[in-house]
Every structure is written in structure tokens, then in C-alpha cells.
Amino acid sequence: MNTAIQKPVIGIVSPCYNEQEVLPETAAQLNTLLTGLIEQNTVSAESFIVFVDDGSRDKTWEITETLVQQYPLVKGLKLAGNVGHQNALLAGLLTFNNEADALISIDADLQDDINAIPEMIDKFVKGTDVVYGVRRERTTDTAFKRNTALMFYNFAKKMKVNLVHNHADFRLCSKRVIAALSGYTEVNLFLRGIIPSIGYSREMVYYDRLERFAGDSKYPLKKMLSFAWNGITSFSNYPLKLVSIIGFAIFIACIGMSCYAMVSLFAGHTVPGWVSTVLPMYFLGGIQLFCFGIIGEYIGKIYAEVKQRPRYIIDRKVE
């Protein structure tokens, strides 16, 4: 178990992509929270807030530089290009891990309740290495998003992916957890699955998700589905096993269809050769394309991994 620390240095890491509308308010709220914790002697005065600019195309970085001048607790990290939410978050965690006893990751849209942070820190001080922020319920989501999220978690569980239900990327990780995370070098990054697989002591903090303060969501349906599929295929080879299962099912189905075709032929209820030729051709063709798609997804991941390209490149750092 993590050794208890009475006044830990806490870093709050927030990846940002085109967040110019919400960033000033996010900085103000986080600064007020962290300043209050410092005044209460809950955390060290060396604690800080980091905004990681993930290659934004708006004025996110210009605003970040202004916030660094305005708030002594705020720091900025600019990436050379857009590398995606997970890689941007990883860049912040690995860059600032040596400057803190624990790092808290939170999105910049203020939908994760920052008032859960003191409870996270309290659990860390008592010796917990990982504290997950978990939503109590999904009443703020649309019925479609709520049901698809439930389907994803259930499907991921069946695919043997180790996930925390209703947890996104709002969490506290101790220094040694982030150090262990640095050893995970895969390009297909899915932190929601990697962090639980590291181990160490963990606890949950429950909160109600809020409405987005300003701006638009950076995760439309297409991107959410892609993210979910990446998470499953990055942590489970079960879809490949499905190919064998499907193949066996096709074999059984073909036997049944053959029997049906023979009965229909002798009964004179069908055009000779139609059932036994056309239906199996389309059926098997569709299944083959489906299986090739799954296998191709894994081959694509292998291709991305063997290139060993850097997951992010840091442009500049301001404090």
C-alpha cells in the first residue's frame, strides 16, 4: 500500500483541444479549489494545475499562456500536433510525474465535478494509490447515449476487458502508478483499461456528472464508437476467437440449409439450384468480410505498434 503523505504535492492535469470557450472558467474554478486546499494545509503549496494543449486550432494555447501569468498555480504544456485525448493526457502525466506525489486527470469541460477532488486526495493521503471518479448515474445523458454506454460496458466485460463501470478519465494516480504506466509503450492507448491492469490499491469516489459549461463535445458518436472499439481490441483477443466460433456456427448452419434445400428440391417448391447456390454464397460472403474486418483491425494495430513512432512530441512548456 502507498505510504501515507500528510501534505502531498498534487498536480491536476487537463488535456485541452479547442477549449477556448471554457478554459478561463475551468482555470478559475480549479485555481479556487486548489488554493483553498493549500490554505487548509490539505495539500502542499507546490501543488499545481497543468493544461495540455493537444494541437488546438483555436486560441486555447494563447489563453493558456495568459492563465499561466494570471494564476501562479497554473502551468502549460503544448504538444507539437494533435495526437488525441489519451496521448495528450499521457503526455501531461509523464511530463509532470516527478513534480508531484499524485496527479489527478480531469477533462477541461467541467462536466466532472471538481468538488470530488478533496475526497480523492483524502483517500490518497490515507494510502490509496488509485482513486477513480465514478458517475452515480447517467441522467444527464440522452437515452441513446445512456443505453449505448451500458452496452459498451457489458460488451467489454464479456470481452474480458478490465474496466471500472461508469468511469472515464477522472482519476487520481500516485507517483508510482504513473511510473508503472510509463512502462506501457503501446501506441493504441486506452488508459481506462491500462490503469486498472497495473494493480495497486484502489478506491472509488462517486459524483454526479454536470452539464458542459461551454463549447461543444469533442466526442461525437463516430469518435465515441471508434474509441470504444479501440479499447476493446487493445485489451482483448476475444473478437479473434469469435471468428472460430462464427466459423463453427456457419458449418452447422450450412448443414441445416443443405437439408432444407434437399427437402425443398424433392418437394418441388423451389427453382433447382437456387437455394443451394445463392443463399450460401451471400451468407458465407458476408461472414467472410466480417471476419476479415476483425482480423484486419488487429493487423492494423500490429502495424502501428511495430513502427514505434513517438506517441506525442512536446513543443513547449510554460510555468
Tab-separated table of C-alpha atoms in Angstrom:
chain	number	residue	atom	x	y	z
A	1	MET	CA	0.000	0.000	0.000
A	2	ASN	CA	1.088	3.552	-0.706
A	3	THR	CA	2.789	5.284	2.230
A	4	ALA	CA	0.548	7.999	3.666
A	5	ILE	CA	1.611	11.591	2.926
A	6	GLN	CA	0.266	14.365	5.136
A	7	LYS	CA	0.686	17.345	2.782
A	8	PRO	CA	1.090	15.898	-0.701
A	9	VAL	CA	2.063	17.799	-3.800
A	10	ILE	CA	-0.945	17.374	-6.069
A	11	GLY	CA	-0.948	18.061	-9.787
A	12	ILE	CA	-4.194	18.441	-11.762
A	13	VAL	CA	-3.711	17.550	-15.436
A	14	SER	CA	-6.295	18.600	-18.003
A	15	PRO	CA	-5.926	17.827	-21.733
A	16	CYS	CA	-7.437	20.500	-23.976
A	17	TYR	CA	-8.447	20.531	-27.616
A	18	ASN	CA	-10.198	23.656	-28.924
A	19	GLU	CA	-11.386	24.651	-25.437
A	20	GLN	CA	-11.081	28.440	-25.728
A	21	GLU	CA	-14.677	28.982	-24.608
A	22	VAL	CA	-14.465	27.016	-21.376
A	23	LEU	CA	-10.781	27.267	-20.423
A	24	PRO	CA	-10.878	30.579	-18.459
A	25	GLU	CA	-13.752	29.297	-16.292
A	26	THR	CA	-12.070	25.909	-15.814
A	27	ALA	CA	-8.855	27.595	-14.688
A	28	ALA	CA	-10.732	29.892	-12.301
A	29	GLN	CA	-12.644	27.038	-10.650
A	30	LEU	CA	-9.637	24.728	-10.354
A	31	ASN	CA	-7.469	27.548	-9.016
A	32	THR	CA	-10.067	28.429	-6.379
A	33	LEU	CA	-10.332	24.786	-5.334
A	34	LEU	CA	-6.596	24.152	-5.161
A	35	THR	CA	-5.885	27.470	-3.421
A	36	GLY	CA	-8.470	26.578	-0.780
A	37	LEU	CA	-6.858	23.183	-0.208
A	38	ILE	CA	-3.471	24.843	0.187
A	39	GLU	CA	-4.844	27.348	2.719
A	40	GLN	CA	-6.406	24.463	4.664
A	41	ASN	CA	-2.997	22.716	4.733
A	42	THR	CA	-4.562	19.757	2.936
A	43	VAL	CA	-2.029	19.860	0.093
A	44	SER	CA	1.401	21.383	-0.394
A	45	ALA	CA	1.829	24.926	-1.687
A	46	GLU	CA	3.872	23.388	-4.518
A	47	SER	CA	0.716	21.834	-5.969
A	48	PHE	CA	-0.215	22.913	-9.488
A	49	ILE	CA	-2.609	22.773	-12.440
A	50	VAL	CA	-1.486	21.792	-15.952
A	51	PHE	CA	-3.347	22.438	-19.189
A	52	VAL	CA	-2.088	20.264	-22.052
A	53	ASP	CA	-2.838	21.781	-25.443
A	54	ASP	CA	-3.421	18.904	-27.863
A	55	GLY	CA	-2.668	20.809	-31.060
A	56	SER	CA	-5.714	23.072	-30.794
A	57	ARG	CA	-6.709	25.114	-33.826
A	58	ASP	CA	-8.313	27.944	-31.832
A	59	LYS	CA	-6.836	30.224	-29.158
A	60	THR	CA	-6.503	27.541	-26.482
A	61	TRP	CA	-2.719	27.921	-26.197
A	62	GLU	CA	-2.789	31.732	-26.199
A	63	ILE	CA	-5.329	31.606	-23.377
A	64	THR	CA	-3.208	29.037	-21.528
A	65	GLU	CA	-0.183	31.361	-21.653
A	66	THR	CA	-2.340	34.172	-20.261
A	67	LEU	CA	-3.624	31.907	-17.476
A	68	VAL	CA	-0.051	30.985	-16.514
A	69	GLN	CA	0.639	34.680	-15.976
A	70	GLN	CA	-2.648	35.206	-14.141
A	71	TYR	CA	-2.523	32.224	-11.777
A	72	PRO	CA	0.740	31.171	-10.071
A	73	LEU	CA	-0.533	27.596	-9.748
A	74	VAL	CA	-1.170	27.134	-13.485
A	75	LYS	CA	1.303	25.581	-15.934
A	76	GLY	CA	1.016	24.847	-19.640
A	77	LEU	CA	2.238	22.119	-21.945
A	78	LYS	CA	1.897	22.496	-25.696
A	79	LEU	CA	2.149	19.488	-27.985
A	80	ALA	CA	3.530	19.861	-31.492
A	81	GLY	CA	0.358	18.458	-33.061
A	82	ASN	CA	-2.967	16.839	-32.359
A	83	VAL	CA	-2.328	13.329	-31.003
A	84	GLY	CA	-5.687	12.569	-29.420
A	85	HIS	CA	-7.104	12.834	-25.911
A	86	GLN	CA	-5.405	9.731	-24.483
A	87	ASN	CA	-1.931	10.611	-25.735
A	88	ALA	CA	-2.303	14.229	-24.636
A	89	LEU	CA	-3.298	13.086	-21.163
A	90	LEU	CA	-0.366	10.675	-21.068
A	91	ALA	CA	1.999	13.491	-22.066
A	92	GLY	CA	0.851	15.561	-19.097
A	93	LEU	CA	1.072	12.660	-16.662
A	94	LEU	CA	4.556	11.543	-17.673
A	95	THR	CA	5.975	15.062	-18.004
A	96	PHE	CA	4.913	16.203	-14.539
A	97	ASN	CA	5.042	12.968	-12.554
A	98	ASN	CA	8.385	13.829	-10.952
A	99	GLU	CA	6.976	17.126	-9.710
A	100	ALA	CA	4.073	15.680	-7.706
A	101	ASP	CA	3.181	12.943	-5.238
A	102	ALA	CA	-0.035	12.271	-7.142
A	103	LEU	CA	-1.662	13.505	-10.343
A	104	ILE	CA	-5.375	13.994	-10.953
A	105	SER	CA	-6.629	13.825	-14.537
A	106	ILE	CA	-9.785	15.705	-15.477
A	107	ASP	CA	-11.281	16.970	-18.724
A	108	ALA	CA	-11.456	20.710	-19.303
A	109	ASP	CA	-15.202	20.840	-19.985
A	110	LEU	CA	-16.174	20.985	-16.265
A	111	GLN	CA	-18.562	18.048	-16.588
A	112	ASP	CA	-16.604	16.073	-13.997
A	113	ASP	CA	-17.418	17.549	-10.586
A	114	ILE	CA	-14.253	19.130	-9.208
A	115	ASN	CA	-15.796	19.007	-5.720
A	116	ALA	CA	-14.955	15.292	-5.701
A	117	ILE	CA	-11.235	16.121	-5.760
A	118	PRO	CA	-10.847	16.746	-1.985
A	119	GLU	CA	-12.267	13.277	-1.277
A	120	MET	CA	-9.838	11.788	-3.799
A	121	ILE	CA	-6.929	13.482	-2.059
A	122	ASP	CA	-8.165	12.327	1.344
A	123	LYS	CA	-8.188	8.709	0.192
A	124	PHE	CA	-4.708	9.146	-1.286
A	125	VAL	CA	-3.381	10.616	1.956
A	126	LYS	CA	-4.734	7.561	3.758
A	127	GLY	CA	-2.723	5.287	1.500
A	128	THR	CA	-4.708	4.581	-1.686
A	129	ASP	CA	-2.753	4.616	-4.958
A	130	VAL	CA	-5.599	4.975	-7.460
A	131	VAL	CA	-8.876	6.774	-6.811
A	132	TYR	CA	-11.457	6.546	-9.585
A	133	GLY	CA	-14.109	9.179	-10.143
A	134	VAL	CA	-17.276	7.196	-10.894
A	135	ARG	CA	-20.607	8.588	-12.017
A	136	ARG	CA	-23.536	7.786	-9.742
A	137	GLU	CA	-25.974	7.717	-12.652
A	138	ARG	CA	-26.295	8.871	-16.263
A	139	THR	CA	-29.419	11.041	-16.030
A	140	THR	CA	-27.749	13.907	-17.932
A	141	ASP	CA	-27.191	11.668	-20.967
A	142	THR	CA	-29.688	11.122	-23.739
A	143	ALA	CA	-31.461	7.765	-23.756
A	144	PHE	CA	-29.392	6.713	-26.767
A	145	LYS	CA	-26.059	7.611	-25.172
A	146	ARG	CA	-27.046	6.034	-21.854
A	147	ASN	CA	-28.068	2.758	-23.474
A	148	THR	CA	-25.055	2.579	-25.790
A	149	ALA	CA	-22.727	3.239	-22.838
A	150	LEU	CA	-24.382	0.404	-20.930
A	151	MET	CA	-23.983	-1.856	-23.969
A	152	PHE	CA	-20.308	-0.936	-24.210
A	153	TYR	CA	-19.538	-1.760	-20.578
A	154	ASN	CA	-21.440	-5.050	-20.798
A	155	PHE	CA	-19.747	-5.984	-24.063
A	156	ALA	CA	-16.312	-5.013	-22.719
A	157	LYS	CA	-16.927	-7.182	-19.649
A	158	LYS	CA	-17.776	-10.151	-21.862
A	159	MET	CA	-14.649	-9.462	-23.909
A	160	LYS	CA	-12.615	-9.750	-20.661
A	161	VAL	CA	-11.574	-6.069	-20.684
A	162	ASN	CA	-10.793	-4.799	-17.173
A	163	LEU	CA	-12.807	-1.571	-16.851
A	164	VAL	CA	-14.329	0.419	-13.989
A	165	HIS	CA	-18.034	0.817	-14.716
A	166	ASN	CA	-19.144	4.420	-15.394
A	167	HIS	CA	-15.590	5.725	-15.087
A	168	ALA	CA	-13.989	7.875	-17.784
A	169	ASP	CA	-10.628	9.590	-17.196
A	170	PHE	CA	-11.371	11.433	-13.952
A	171	ARG	CA	-8.975	9.787	-11.502
A	172	LEU	CA	-6.101	10.268	-9.065
A	173	CYS	CA	-2.919	8.232	-9.544
A	174	SER	CA	0.052	8.134	-7.213
A	175	LYS	CA	3.599	8.723	-8.411
A	176	ARG	CA	4.399	5.015	-8.520
A	177	VAL	CA	1.285	4.242	-10.575
A	178	ILE	CA	2.326	6.812	-13.200
A	179	ALA	CA	5.870	5.410	-13.101
A	180	ALA	CA	4.440	1.974	-13.833
A	181	LEU	CA	2.292	3.489	-16.586
A	182	SER	CA	5.435	4.737	-18.332
A	183	GLY	CA	6.352	1.105	-18.971
A	184	TYR	CA	3.282	0.632	-21.169
A	185	THR	CA	4.631	1.621	-24.546
A	186	GLU	CA	1.768	0.671	-26.874
A	187	VAL	CA	0.633	3.179	-29.467
A	188	ASN	CA	-3.018	2.103	-29.242
A	189	LEU	CA	-3.512	3.778	-25.890
A	190	PHE	CA	-6.583	3.109	-23.743
A	191	LEU	CA	-5.905	4.428	-20.246
A	192	ARG	CA	-9.267	3.280	-18.882
A	193	GLY	CA	-8.078	-0.275	-19.387
A	194	ILE	CA	-4.377	0.186	-18.632
A	195	ILE	CA	-4.717	1.842	-15.219
A	196	PRO	CA	-6.862	-0.960	-13.700
A	197	SER	CA	-4.467	-3.557	-15.117
A	198	ILE	CA	-1.494	-2.002	-13.261
A	199	GLY	CA	-2.885	-3.016	-9.904
A	200	TYR	CA	-2.071	-1.342	-6.542
A	201	SER	CA	-4.703	-0.261	-4.039
A	202	ARG	CA	-7.769	1.485	-5.404
A	203	GLU	CA	-10.976	3.116	-4.234
A	204	MET	CA	-13.942	4.938	-5.787
A	205	VAL	CA	-15.333	8.418	-5.369
A	206	TYR	CA	-18.878	8.884	-6.666
A	207	TYR	CA	-20.148	12.105	-8.204
A	208	ASP	CA	-22.914	13.491	-10.404
A	209	ARG	CA	-21.812	14.497	-13.888
A	210	LEU	CA	-22.617	18.100	-14.763
A	211	GLU	CA	-23.689	19.807	-17.962
A	212	ARG	CA	-20.898	21.100	-20.185
A	213	PHE	CA	-20.142	24.710	-19.185
A	214	ALA	CA	-19.460	25.945	-22.739
A	215	GLY	CA	-18.340	24.798	-26.168
A	216	ASP	CA	-19.114	21.575	-27.998
A	217	SER	CA	-18.320	17.976	-27.155
A	218	LYS	CA	-15.098	16.684	-28.713
A	219	TYR	CA	-16.531	13.153	-28.762
A	220	PRO	CA	-19.323	12.833	-31.342
A	221	LEU	CA	-20.928	9.435	-31.878
A	222	LYS	CA	-18.472	8.326	-34.574
A	223	LYS	CA	-15.475	9.174	-32.387
A	224	MET	CA	-17.031	7.525	-29.319
A	225	LEU	CA	-17.643	4.287	-31.229
A	226	SER	CA	-14.081	4.332	-32.553
A	227	PHE	CA	-12.724	4.930	-29.051
A	228	ALA	CA	-14.811	2.074	-27.632
A	229	TRP	CA	-13.717	-0.357	-30.350
A	230	ASN	CA	-10.076	0.646	-29.874
A	231	GLY	CA	-10.374	-0.035	-26.158
A	232	ILE	CA	-11.843	-3.487	-26.668
A	233	THR	CA	-9.388	-4.593	-29.357
A	234	SER	CA	-6.437	-3.177	-27.413
A	235	PHE	CA	-7.173	-5.302	-24.359
A	236	SER	CA	-8.882	-8.411	-25.635
A	237	ASN	CA	-8.227	-11.007	-28.325
A	238	TYR	CA	-11.696	-12.395	-27.793
A	239	PRO	CA	-13.004	-10.958	-31.101
A	240	LEU	CA	-10.472	-13.184	-32.866
A	241	LYS	CA	-11.880	-16.162	-31.012
A	242	LEU	CA	-15.289	-15.127	-32.297
A	243	VAL	CA	-14.028	-15.833	-35.806
A	244	SER	CA	-13.591	-19.509	-34.895
A	245	ILE	CA	-16.972	-19.574	-33.178
A	246	ILE	CA	-18.633	-17.968	-36.183
A	247	GLY	CA	-16.907	-20.442	-38.495
A	248	PHE	CA	-18.297	-23.353	-36.495
A	249	ALA	CA	-21.753	-21.752	-36.456
A	250	ILE	CA	-21.588	-21.357	-40.247
A	251	PHE	CA	-20.729	-25.043	-40.582
A	252	ILE	CA	-23.808	-26.018	-38.564
A	253	ALA	CA	-25.992	-23.526	-40.469
A	254	CYS	CA	-24.765	-24.846	-43.799
A	255	ILE	CA	-25.727	-28.395	-42.796
A	256	GLY	CA	-29.199	-27.139	-41.901
A	257	MET	CA	-29.537	-25.191	-45.144
A	258	SER	CA	-28.377	-28.202	-47.120
A	259	CYS	CA	-31.077	-30.322	-45.530
A	260	TYR	CA	-33.656	-27.621	-46.266
A	261	ALA	CA	-32.516	-27.356	-49.886
A	262	MET	CA	-32.761	-31.098	-50.360
A	263	VAL	CA	-36.270	-31.276	-48.859
A	264	SER	CA	-37.418	-28.314	-50.977
A	265	LEU	CA	-35.926	-29.840	-54.104
A	266	PHE	CA	-37.704	-33.168	-53.679
A	267	ALA	CA	-40.946	-31.405	-52.743
A	268	GLY	CA	-40.726	-29.285	-55.891
A	269	HIS	CA	-41.158	-25.954	-54.037
A	270	THR	CA	-38.108	-24.160	-55.393
A	271	VAL	CA	-36.135	-23.466	-58.516
A	272	PRO	CA	-33.500	-26.206	-58.760
A	273	GLY	CA	-30.101	-24.961	-57.578
A	274	TRP	CA	-31.285	-21.543	-56.324
A	275	VAL	CA	-31.390	-22.196	-52.577
A	276	SER	CA	-28.266	-24.328	-52.503
A	277	THR	CA	-26.245	-21.799	-54.513
A	278	VAL	CA	-27.430	-18.240	-53.958
A	279	LEU	CA	-28.204	-18.204	-50.231
A	280	PRO	CA	-24.968	-19.879	-49.042
A	281	MET	CA	-22.954	-17.630	-51.375
A	282	TYR	CA	-24.310	-14.407	-49.891
A	283	PHE	CA	-24.302	-15.769	-46.368
A	284	LEU	CA	-20.732	-17.019	-46.457
A	285	GLY	CA	-19.543	-13.897	-48.308
A	286	GLY	CA	-20.924	-11.600	-45.627
A	287	ILE	CA	-19.437	-13.656	-42.813
A	288	GLN	CA	-16.049	-13.767	-44.524
A	289	LEU	CA	-15.981	-9.984	-44.903
A	290	PHE	CA	-16.937	-9.595	-41.244
A	291	CYS	CA	-14.148	-11.934	-40.122
A	292	PHE	CA	-11.601	-10.310	-42.415
A	293	GLY	CA	-12.558	-6.960	-40.904
A	294	ILE	CA	-11.841	-8.157	-37.361
A	295	ILE	CA	-8.542	-9.747	-38.370
A	296	GLY	CA	-7.622	-6.602	-40.321
A	297	GLU	CA	-8.239	-4.474	-37.232
A	298	TYR	CA	-5.656	-6.448	-35.276
A	299	ILE	CA	-3.200	-6.427	-38.178
A	300	GLY	CA	-3.584	-2.646	-38.332
A	301	LYS	CA	-2.754	-2.406	-34.632
A	302	ILE	CA	0.319	-4.579	-35.127
A	303	TYR	CA	1.387	-2.289	-37.989
A	304	ALA	CA	1.027	0.793	-35.781
A	305	GLU	CA	2.961	-0.809	-32.928
A	306	VAL	CA	5.947	-2.113	-34.912
A	307	LYS	CA	6.638	1.351	-36.367
A	308	GLN	CA	7.375	2.526	-32.798
A	309	ARG	CA	6.655	6.146	-33.581
A	310	PRO	CA	6.513	8.606	-30.657
A	311	ARG	CA	3.059	8.972	-29.178
A	312	TYR	CA	3.481	12.720	-28.737
A	313	ILE	CA	6.045	15.464	-29.256
A	314	ILE	CA	6.286	18.374	-26.829
A	315	ASP	CA	6.511	21.809	-28.405
A	316	ARG	CA	6.933	23.930	-25.292
A	317	LYS	CA	6.323	24.088	-21.564
A	318	VAL	CA	5.428	27.228	-19.608
A	319	GLU	CA	5.300	27.723	-15.842
